[in-house]
């Protein structure tokens, strides 16, 4: 699906859903700014637009079409041959709101930023694109006056979209924090380690993203006009904060893991204590019982005495009580 | 609430609680230095002062009004349009004296430093602001001669205010150090891990703060006059020392954690030892008792002998003593 | 074995399997590009080609002939004596598809890149060489127009070949992830640690490789024409991604190890629990049995009573049931 | 206490214990080099000397008088106002020979190095100062010819004084290494962790010191004449080596900790083994004894037989021996 | 012992064992290259040669005579006074082939490299010196043409000599790898930790060495002629590989340690399992035996019945078999 918009330099919508053969004409008009959004385009659309209309470098197109695992930003300044145009190519990853199977689902967004155009390319529908579109069309905001402004709005929306995922993660971690003190099944351990891996994954996604945005924030990108740099710096700051949060989460999870492992070993300790307690309590009775079970018929006066049994009962009770009292006093239990 | 002061270049108070519409006039007078403190201002006050009187960049105002998780320092040098003034914008975090729920409560302080003004903006009342105000009004100190002097006093007060929080942390750690050797409940483990997280949190607060202050200490900020740089360097050194203390605390807590885990596993070891000790001590008696409980009526001469019982008693005592002596000798107990 | 190809600047095959004494002549023809591949060459071939025909520096030849554990790239720019030619020498390691004994088998590929020649040198047959050869000979692709293009194809093939090894590793890790939850033999621990070592090994192989390729990607190598740099950057990106994957694997394996160690300690905990359970269940019966085994013939009314035995049975059942109920209620089991 | 010396440029003592009001005169004489040592001076002495005689910056004086937790070096080059003189201010920490309570006692030494003077300031008597004084007065060494030479001697003495503390630490670690294999009380664990903390503390003391000295070693300090730089480099090398030693100690202590934790868990293992051994050895006898304690009066032929008892004894001995032999063979004990 | 050689610029031996008073004359002859090797020289020899003949800086001489724990390289370019000559001073450490007491024995080699001389200084006889001497005297190799060539040969021999020590370490680690799976005595733990410390020690030796050699490899040393830099780079590469090997060894040892700790805890687990197994197997018999040991003479029909004993035997066998079968089925054993 190809959506396209042409805006005037005042940010007003000039035309939408432009037919593809008209694009080169509109592109040549420096008073217009063109935004073309390719969502799961056909190979023909891809070829026609990226190659023939915009004259992008074949490598950028390849990177665009194939899945890139890591974000990147590259400026193409045509030197040798005039065939290619001057543009900025960027790959960035949006994070999905609903996490699937406890794993962050990232979706790639490629964009090409030229002097008077912005080309976005993605395989799945993206909320950030939709949001940016809406903001552009509401003329009150005037953000559609130049491609670097729209690009900023887009990046801002992408970074903003990380937050729900982050909150869900925070919720999950706080849940683990309570669960770990209650149950002890191996499932929680698995969950802790899974969540930790996920957080590390998130940091691996954000890490290179941050470096890419840092270039914008430092004003190194020529196609971004200087007075817009503070806006990009703000986006960078937001991403940086998310990165720091992820670091916090890792620390929390390490703590939870330590509590889990300690709880688990404490439980074994408790069981051993119980076993010992039972042994301590039953030992006097077992000894007395065994002792008077001996068959010395002649030489064992107690067993024939009339008060023998009473004596045995009293002895058992007294020794048991003393034993329990002794261990209580020594604080062993 | 808006408080405002105008000082002469000699550091004397010119006027206080200036009416807002007079501010532009005072601001234009280069012989005066204006300090405006906005504490939880209304949106109208914010808009009028920051936008219309001081002409700050909308992004700075946005950062100012919204909570910024990380400190920052930015210099605005107007280039393209004369609408904005030249100023330094800084976000810094003060730490609250009384820690709530064992978590550091930070409160944000934004300040704008211009050639002849200082604008401070905060949501909650801050002790550092109050302290600085007092010092400025006591004319003996002459610190209110220029905005960069007052800014230094402010930063100094903020960093100074970290110390009580740090001391409370140190006290808590020393308490944990003694507790860990006595009790063994899971609560202490939780406390240790919580405190560790808190210390890491403190380091995360201070870390970026340090980088911001380093810019002042290196004299990179143009609005700070060179002969004041050593003063800023002193503030930086104080913060650096706090950061190192936090590192020390982390090491201490790691040690405490190791002691805790070892104590906990030692306790299980002690219980197992006790169980074994009981088994060892009772075994001879149990064996003899069981043995002579056998019903061999004809072929077991001992049970019919007159001294059988005496013999059994002696045997029990002797074997028990030998067993205990043997294990003592082998240092097993 | 020496294979050699001469291509015209249009990428067409000029001649193949050139006799060695003809090479200097072809080399002098700047309209031709020469690719000489030495696979396990004889010392004479090595000496004649590398020294006498191409005039490489003796140290490069030594590095080439001996096994180099780490990759390197070096540019030789003849200064003092004209005897040596200007070229780029590179050592890179390919990873074998079929892993032998769970250890990555790497095979070294040395290559010399000159203005109009490419010399590859390797001890074992390499799939990447074969692949590149095939691509060069299929004239449709035109990649054989210059040595830096062929070098790129070669490097691309080598990096591509890392992927099957990586997939096998991923498969093994996912297998370990399931196994660790089932069995507990020491073999799995060994396997986990072995795999971790292997992954670290892979990272050690890739690490310096990455640095070597980074030089290409940054366009620091003079013999690579600027318009080819983006292609080399792509190869670098692929390698970088593999490196990150390896990092992910390390994290996964650390998690698996923690699960293993916990499972192993949990199993001991389970056994202790079982022992305690048996003790708890049997204790009432043992106590009653022992107690009524005492031989107090006169003073023990129960044993002579008619319902004594019934009473004992009932007592046993009741106390056992109460004990089990008590411990169930306290959630000890 | 204020000690003062004036040396001629030949390193000869000109005068000692100079009266304070004479100092400005001597200071003005460029043919003399003045060393003033302030040991726990009165506030008046401090004020008069540092402010009125030497004209140091108030911040340096403040740093000097207050305890600085971290070392620093700062050059003051007067720019704006002529009131302050050009000098180098340095804070460095000496380590006490006799360690108090197992904690390194550091004592601060501040010094001001000018073109023809050296001012040292410290609260407690320092061995390094005394040593340097002695060396200066023994004219044979000629080290008192210039302030940068004396400063070097002073720094050298301070670094040299670290060594006894280091040796004591090494001795303590080797003691821990033997103790850990013998006893198992919790005191050793505490001692290990304390010593580790101390070593980390030492590294924290030395770390910034090293950075300060590195500035001297790289010849960045203008007041140090270039031909003396190698001497400062030597001091730096010595400190660097001490830093590396501390790193070694940390590694050793980590090893000792691991041995301790293992010893402690091994001891529990040993006790469990003993318990099991006792169970194994006594089980056959207990079973036989219990079995023949049954009261089947009619249907149990063995108990009435004449050789029943002998048979029971033989059975007990045989089964016990077989059991022990079996477990020995299976290497369980 | 002082050995000395004078070579012509063609690398031929001019004279050997030169008398010390002749050295200044030979040194002045720019057509000769002088190699003086001081092995455990007397203080007089040291003084005469280093100070009076070669005019080295007193600090270099001090570093040379005293043991330096860390390697260094320094260039002396005489500026102020002509007394000292221009030279390169280097301290490097050779590793002994036969390891003493499981600790790497390092021996220091100091060398001074001038325009036409090389002075080596060491306390113990070194194999690398001997080897280099032999190579120099065999005129076929021509390496003795210049001091920078001989220095390279020397460094190469030193790095080469690390390899046997490395191999022995590798052998020891592979031995530990097998031993750890068999025995469990504390000695192995000690051995693992010792070896790990040793490997860390080796890395600490090599680390600064690498940095020193990196200066040569980058061609930063002026006294080394540019066309020899690749040779020094080769030596650097070899050392770098040794450093990486040491890193591998550390990883292996960490793995071995983890296996050891797990084996040790598994053994305790096995013993507990055995204890539980014995309890399970003997419980039915003990219960039945105890039960029928009760003295209910009237009300216990089984004991007076004719088949009572047979019934008890059958009951015991059946319950024991059922118990074992039950636990086998539940996979508890």
CSV table of N, CA and C in Angstrom, one decimal, chain A residues 157-268:
chain,number,residue,atom,x,y,z
A,157,UNK,N,7.2,10.0,18.1
A,157,UNK,CA,6.1,9.1,18.3
A,157,UNK,C,6.7,7.7,18.5
A,158,UNK,N,7.7,7.3,17.8
A,158,UNK,CA,8.3,6.0,18.0
A,158,UNK,C,8.9,5.8,19.4
A,159,UNK,N,9.6,6.8,19.9
A,159,UNK,CA,10.2,6.8,21.2
A,159,UNK,C,9.1,6.8,22.3
A,160,UNK,N,8.0,7.6,22.0
A,160,UNK,CA,6.9,7.6,22.9
A,160,UNK,C,6.2,6.3,23.0
A,161,UNK,N,6.2,5.5,21.9
A,161,UNK,CA,5.6,4.2,21.9
A,161,UNK,C,6.3,3.1,22.7
A,162,UNK,N,7.6,3.4,23.1
A,162,UNK,CA,8.3,2.5,23.9
A,162,UNK,C,7.7,2.4,25.3
A,163,UNK,N,7.1,3.5,25.7
A,163,UNK,CA,6.7,3.6,27.1
A,163,UNK,C,5.7,2.6,27.6
A,164,UNK,N,4.6,2.3,26.8
A,164,UNK,CA,3.7,1.3,27.3
A,164,UNK,C,4.4,-0.1,27.5
A,165,UNK,N,5.3,-0.4,26.6
A,165,UNK,CA,6.0,-1.7,26.7
A,165,UNK,C,6.8,-1.7,28.0
A,166,UNK,N,7.4,-0.5,28.3
A,166,UNK,CA,8.2,-0.3,29.5
A,166,UNK,C,7.4,-0.5,30.8
A,167,UNK,N,6.2,0.1,30.7
A,167,UNK,CA,5.3,0.0,31.9
A,167,UNK,C,4.9,-1.4,32.1
A,168,UNK,N,4.6,-2.1,31.0
A,168,UNK,CA,4.2,-3.5,31.2
A,168,UNK,C,5.3,-4.3,31.9
A,169,UNK,N,6.5,-4.0,31.4
A,169,UNK,CA,7.7,-4.7,32.0
A,169,UNK,C,7.8,-4.3,33.5
A,170,UNK,N,7.6,-3.1,33.8
A,170,UNK,CA,7.7,-2.7,35.2
A,170,UNK,C,6.6,-3.4,36.1
A,171,UNK,N,5.4,-3.5,35.5
A,171,UNK,CA,4.4,-4.2,36.2
A,171,UNK,C,4.7,-5.7,36.4
A,172,UNK,N,5.3,-6.3,35.4
A,172,UNK,CA,5.7,-7.7,35.5
A,172,UNK,C,6.7,-7.9,36.6
A,173,UNK,N,7.7,-7.0,36.6
A,173,UNK,CA,8.8,-7.1,37.6
A,173,UNK,C,8.2,-6.9,39.0
A,174,UNK,N,7.3,-6.0,39.2
A,174,UNK,CA,6.7,-5.8,40.5
A,174,UNK,C,5.9,-7.0,41.0
A,175,UNK,N,5.3,-7.6,40.0
A,175,UNK,CA,4.6,-8.9,40.3
A,175,UNK,C,5.5,-10.0,40.7
A,176,UNK,N,6.6,-10.1,40.0
A,176,UNK,CA,7.7,-11.1,40.3
A,176,UNK,C,8.2,-10.9,41.7
A,177,UNK,N,8.3,-9.6,42.1
A,177,UNK,CA,8.8,-9.2,43.4
A,177,UNK,C,7.9,-9.7,44.5
A,178,UNK,N,6.6,-9.8,44.3
A,178,UNK,CA,5.8,-10.3,45.4
A,178,UNK,C,5.7,-11.8,45.3
A,179,UNK,N,5.6,-12.3,44.1
A,179,UNK,CA,5.5,-13.8,43.9
A,179,UNK,C,6.7,-14.5,44.5
A,180,UNK,N,7.9,-13.9,44.3
A,180,UNK,CA,9.1,-14.6,44.7
A,180,UNK,C,9.1,-14.9,46.2
A,181,UNK,N,8.4,-14.1,47.0
A,181,UNK,CA,8.3,-14.4,48.4
A,181,UNK,C,7.3,-15.4,48.9
A,182,UNK,N,6.4,-15.8,47.9
A,182,UNK,CA,5.4,-16.7,48.3
A,182,UNK,C,5.7,-18.1,47.8
A,183,UNK,N,5.6,-18.4,46.5
A,183,UNK,CA,5.8,-19.8,46.0
A,183,UNK,C,7.3,-20.0,45.8
A,184,UNK,N,7.6,-21.3,45.4
A,184,UNK,CA,9.0,-21.6,45.2
A,184,UNK,C,9.2,-22.5,44.0
A,185,UNK,N,8.2,-22.6,43.1
A,185,UNK,CA,8.3,-23.5,42.0
A,185,UNK,C,9.3,-22.9,41.0
A,186,UNK,N,9.8,-23.8,40.2
A,186,UNK,CA,10.9,-23.5,39.3
A,186,UNK,C,10.4,-22.6,38.2
A,187,UNK,N,9.0,-22.5,38.1
A,187,UNK,CA,8.5,-21.6,37.0
A,187,UNK,C,8.9,-20.1,37.3
A,188,UNK,N,8.9,-19.7,38.5
A,188,UNK,CA,9.3,-18.3,38.8
A,188,UNK,C,10.7,-18.1,38.4
A,189,UNK,N,11.6,-19.0,38.7
A,189,UNK,CA,13.0,-18.8,38.3
A,189,UNK,C,13.0,-18.6,36.8
A,190,UNK,N,12.3,-19.5,36.1
A,190,UNK,CA,12.3,-19.3,34.6
A,190,UNK,C,11.8,-18.0,34.2
A,191,UNK,N,10.7,-17.5,34.8
A,191,UNK,CA,10.1,-16.2,34.5
A,191,UNK,C,11.1,-15.1,34.8
A,192,UNK,N,11.8,-15.2,35.9
A,192,UNK,CA,12.8,-14.1,36.3
A,192,UNK,C,13.9,-14.1,35.2
A,193,UNK,N,14.4,-15.2,34.8
A,193,UNK,CA,15.5,-15.3,33.8
A,193,UNK,C,15.0,-14.8,32.5
A,194,UNK,N,13.7,-15.2,32.1
A,194,UNK,CA,13.2,-14.8,30.9
A,194,UNK,C,13.0,-13.3,30.8
A,195,UNK,N,12.5,-12.7,31.9
A,195,UNK,CA,12.3,-11.2,32.0
A,195,UNK,C,13.6,-10.5,31.9
A,196,UNK,N,14.6,-11.1,32.6
A,196,UNK,CA,15.9,-10.4,32.5
A,196,UNK,C,16.5,-10.4,31.1
A,197,UNK,N,16.3,-11.6,30.4
A,197,UNK,CA,16.8,-11.7,29.0
A,197,UNK,C,16.1,-10.6,28.2
A,198,UNK,N,14.8,-10.5,28.4
A,198,UNK,CA,13.9,-9.5,27.7
A,198,UNK,C,14.5,-8.1,27.9
A,199,UNK,N,14.8,-7.8,29.1
A,199,UNK,CA,15.3,-6.4,29.4
A,199,UNK,C,16.6,-6.2,28.8
A,200,UNK,N,17.4,-7.2,28.8
A,200,UNK,CA,18.7,-7.1,28.1
A,200,UNK,C,18.5,-6.9,26.6
A,201,UNK,N,17.5,-7.6,26.1
A,201,UNK,CA,17.1,-7.5,24.7
A,201,UNK,C,16.7,-6.1,24.4
A,202,UNK,N,15.8,-5.5,25.3
A,202,UNK,CA,15.4,-4.1,25.1
A,202,UNK,C,16.6,-3.2,25.1
A,203,UNK,N,17.5,-3.4,26.0
A,203,UNK,CA,18.7,-2.6,26.0
A,203,UNK,C,19.5,-2.7,24.7
A,204,UNK,N,19.5,-3.9,24.2
A,204,UNK,CA,20.3,-4.1,22.9
A,204,UNK,C,19.6,-3.4,21.8
A,205,UNK,N,18.2,-3.3,21.8
A,205,UNK,CA,17.5,-2.6,20.8
A,205,UNK,C,17.8,-1.1,20.9
A,206,UNK,N,17.7,-0.6,22.2
A,206,UNK,CA,17.8,0.8,22.4
A,206,UNK,C,19.2,1.3,22.2
A,207,UNK,N,20.2,0.5,22.7
A,207,UNK,CA,21.6,0.9,22.6
A,207,UNK,C,22.0,1.6,21.3
A,208,UNK,N,21.9,0.8,20.2
A,208,UNK,CA,22.4,1.4,18.9
A,208,UNK,C,21.4,2.5,18.5
A,209,UNK,N,20.1,2.4,18.8
A,209,UNK,CA,19.2,3.5,18.5
A,209,UNK,C,19.7,4.8,19.1
A,210,UNK,N,20.1,4.7,20.3
A,210,UNK,CA,20.6,5.9,21.0
A,210,UNK,C,21.8,6.5,20.3
A,211,UNK,N,22.7,5.7,19.9
A,211,UNK,CA,23.8,6.2,19.1
A,211,UNK,C,23.4,6.9,17.8
A,212,UNK,N,22.4,6.3,17.2
A,212,UNK,CA,21.9,6.9,15.9
A,212,UNK,C,21.3,8.3,16.3
A,213,UNK,N,20.5,8.4,17.3
A,213,UNK,CA,19.8,9.6,17.6
A,213,UNK,C,20.8,10.6,18.2
A,214,UNK,N,21.9,10.1,18.8
A,214,UNK,CA,22.9,11.1,19.3
A,214,UNK,C,23.5,11.9,18.2
A,215,UNK,N,23.6,11.3,17.0
A,215,UNK,CA,24.1,12.1,15.9
A,215,UNK,C,23.2,13.2,15.5
A,216,UNK,N,21.9,13.0,15.6
A,216,UNK,CA,20.9,14.1,15.4
A,216,UNK,C,21.1,15.1,16.5
A,217,UNK,N,21.2,14.6,17.8
A,217,UNK,CA,21.2,15.5,18.9
A,217,UNK,C,22.4,16.4,18.9
A,218,UNK,N,23.5,15.9,18.4
A,218,UNK,CA,24.8,16.7,18.3
A,218,UNK,C,24.8,17.6,17.1
A,219,UNK,N,23.7,17.5,16.3
A,219,UNK,CA,23.7,18.4,15.1
A,219,UNK,C,24.6,18.0,14.0
A,220,UNK,N,24.9,16.7,13.9
A,220,UNK,CA,25.9,16.2,12.9
A,220,UNK,C,25.3,16.0,11.6
A,221,UNK,N,24.0,15.9,11.6
A,221,UNK,CA,23.3,15.6,10.3
A,221,UNK,C,23.0,16.9,9.5
A,222,UNK,N,23.5,17.0,8.4
A,222,UNK,CA,23.4,18.3,7.6
A,222,UNK,C,22.0,18.6,7.2
A,223,UNK,N,21.2,17.5,6.9
A,223,UNK,CA,19.9,17.8,6.4
A,223,UNK,C,18.9,18.3,7.4
A,224,UNK,N,19.3,18.2,8.7
A,224,UNK,CA,18.5,18.8,9.8
A,224,UNK,C,18.9,20.2,10.0
A,225,UNK,N,17.9,21.1,9.9
A,225,UNK,CA,18.3,22.6,10.1
A,225,UNK,C,18.6,22.8,11.6
A,226,UNK,N,19.7,23.7,11.9
A,226,UNK,CA,20.1,23.8,13.2
A,226,UNK,C,19.1,24.2,14.3
A,227,UNK,N,18.1,25.0,13.9
A,227,UNK,CA,17.1,25.4,14.9
A,227,UNK,C,16.2,24.2,15.3
A,228,UNK,N,16.3,23.1,14.6
A,228,UNK,CA,15.5,21.9,15.0
A,228,UNK,C,16.2,21.0,15.9
A,229,UNK,N,17.5,21.2,15.9
A,229,UNK,CA,18.4,20.3,16.7
A,229,UNK,C,17.9,20.1,18.2
A,230,UNK,N,17.5,21.2,18.9
A,230,UNK,CA,17.0,21.0,20.3
A,230,UNK,C,15.9,20.1,20.3
A,231,UNK,N,15.0,20.0,19.3
A,231,UNK,CA,13.9,19.1,19.3
A,231,UNK,C,14.4,17.7,19.2
A,232,UNK,N,15.3,17.4,18.4
A,232,UNK,CA,15.9,16.1,18.3
A,232,UNK,C,16.6,15.7,19.6
A,233,UNK,N,17.2,16.7,20.2
A,233,UNK,CA,17.9,16.4,21.5
A,233,UNK,C,16.9,16.0,22.5
A,234,UNK,N,15.7,16.5,22.5
A,234,UNK,CA,14.6,16.1,23.4
A,234,UNK,C,14.3,14.6,23.2
A,235,UNK,N,14.2,14.2,21.9
A,235,UNK,CA,13.8,12.8,21.6
A,235,UNK,C,15.0,12.0,22.2
A,236,UNK,N,16.2,12.4,21.9
A,236,UNK,CA,17.3,11.7,22.4
A,236,UNK,C,17.3,11.5,24.0
A,237,UNK,N,17.0,12.6,24.6
A,237,UNK,CA,16.9,12.5,26.1
A,237,UNK,C,15.8,11.5,26.6
A,238,UNK,N,14.7,11.5,25.9
A,238,UNK,CA,13.6,10.6,26.2
A,238,UNK,C,14.1,9.1,26.1
A,239,UNK,N,14.8,8.9,25.0
A,239,UNK,CA,15.3,7.5,24.7
A,239,UNK,C,16.4,7.2,25.8
A,240,UNK,N,17.2,8.1,26.1
A,240,UNK,CA,18.3,7.9,27.1
A,240,UNK,C,17.6,7.5,28.4
A,241,UNK,N,16.5,8.2,28.8
A,241,UNK,CA,15.9,7.9,30.0
A,241,UNK,C,15.3,6.4,30.0
A,242,UNK,N,14.8,6.0,28.9
A,242,UNK,CA,14.2,4.7,28.8
A,242,UNK,C,15.4,3.7,29.0
A,243,UNK,N,16.5,4.0,28.4
A,243,UNK,CA,17.7,3.1,28.5
A,243,UNK,C,18.1,3.0,30.0
A,244,UNK,N,18.1,4.1,30.7
A,244,UNK,CA,18.4,4.1,32.1
A,244,UNK,C,17.4,3.3,32.9
A,245,UNK,N,16.1,3.4,32.6
A,245,UNK,CA,15.1,2.6,33.2
A,245,UNK,C,15.4,1.1,33.1
A,246,UNK,N,15.7,0.7,31.8
A,246,UNK,CA,16.0,-0.7,31.5
A,246,UNK,C,17.2,-1.1,32.4
A,247,UNK,N,18.1,-0.3,32.6
A,247,UNK,CA,19.3,-0.6,33.5
A,247,UNK,C,18.7,-0.8,35.0
A,248,UNK,N,17.8,0.0,35.4
A,248,UNK,CA,17.2,-0.2,36.7
A,248,UNK,C,16.5,-1.5,36.8
A,249,UNK,N,15.8,-1.9,35.7
A,249,UNK,CA,15.1,-3.1,35.7
A,249,UNK,C,16.0,-4.3,35.9
A,250,UNK,N,17.2,-4.2,35.2
A,250,UNK,CA,18.1,-5.3,35.3
A,250,UNK,C,18.6,-5.4,36.8
A,251,UNK,N,18.9,-4.3,37.4
A,251,UNK,CA,19.3,-4.4,38.8
A,251,UNK,C,18.2,-5.0,39.7
A,252,UNK,N,16.9,-4.6,39.5
A,252,UNK,CA,15.8,-5.1,40.2
A,252,UNK,C,15.8,-6.7,40.0
A,253,UNK,N,15.9,-7.1,38.8
A,253,UNK,CA,15.8,-8.5,38.5
A,253,UNK,C,16.9,-9.3,39.1
A,254,UNK,N,18.1,-8.7,39.2
A,254,UNK,CA,19.2,-9.4,39.8
A,254,UNK,C,18.9,-9.6,41.3
A,255,UNK,N,18.3,-8.5,41.9
A,255,UNK,CA,17.9,-8.6,43.3
A,255,UNK,C,16.8,-9.7,43.5
A,256,UNK,N,15.8,-9.7,42.6
A,256,UNK,CA,14.8,-10.7,42.8
A,256,UNK,C,15.3,-12.1,42.7
A,257,UNK,N,16.3,-12.3,41.7
A,257,UNK,CA,16.9,-13.6,41.5
A,257,UNK,C,17.6,-14.0,42.8
A,258,UNK,N,18.3,-13.1,43.4
A,258,UNK,CA,19.0,-13.4,44.7
A,258,UNK,C,18.1,-13.8,45.8
A,259,UNK,N,16.9,-13.1,45.9
A,259,UNK,CA,15.9,-13.4,46.9
A,259,UNK,C,15.4,-14.8,46.6
A,260,UNK,N,15.1,-15.1,45.3
A,260,UNK,CA,14.6,-16.4,44.9
A,260,UNK,C,15.5,-17.5,45.4
A,261,UNK,N,16.8,-17.4,45.0
A,261,UNK,CA,17.7,-18.5,45.3
A,261,UNK,C,17.8,-18.6,46.8
A,262,UNK,N,17.8,-17.5,47.5
A,262,UNK,CA,17.9,-17.6,49.0
A,262,UNK,C,16.7,-18.2,49.6
A,263,UNK,N,15.5,-17.9,49.1
A,263,UNK,CA,14.2,-18.5,49.5
A,263,UNK,C,14.3,-20.0,49.4
A,264,UNK,N,14.7,-20.4,48.2
A,264,UNK,CA,14.7,-21.8,47.8
A,264,UNK,C,15.7,-22.5,48.8
A,265,UNK,N,16.8,-22.0,49.1
A,265,UNK,CA,17.8,-22.7,49.9
A,265,UNK,C,17.3,-22.6,51.4
A,266,UNK,N,16.6,-21.5,51.7
A,266,UNK,CA,16.0,-21.4,53.1
A,266,UNK,C,15.0,-22.5,53.3
A,267,UNK,N,14.2,-22.8,52.3
A,267,UNK,CA,13.1,-23.8,52.4
A,267,UNK,C,13.7,-25.1,52.8
A,268,UNK,N,14.8,-25.5,52.1
A,268,UNK,CA,15.5,-26.8,52.5
A,268,UNK,C,16.0,-26.7,53.9
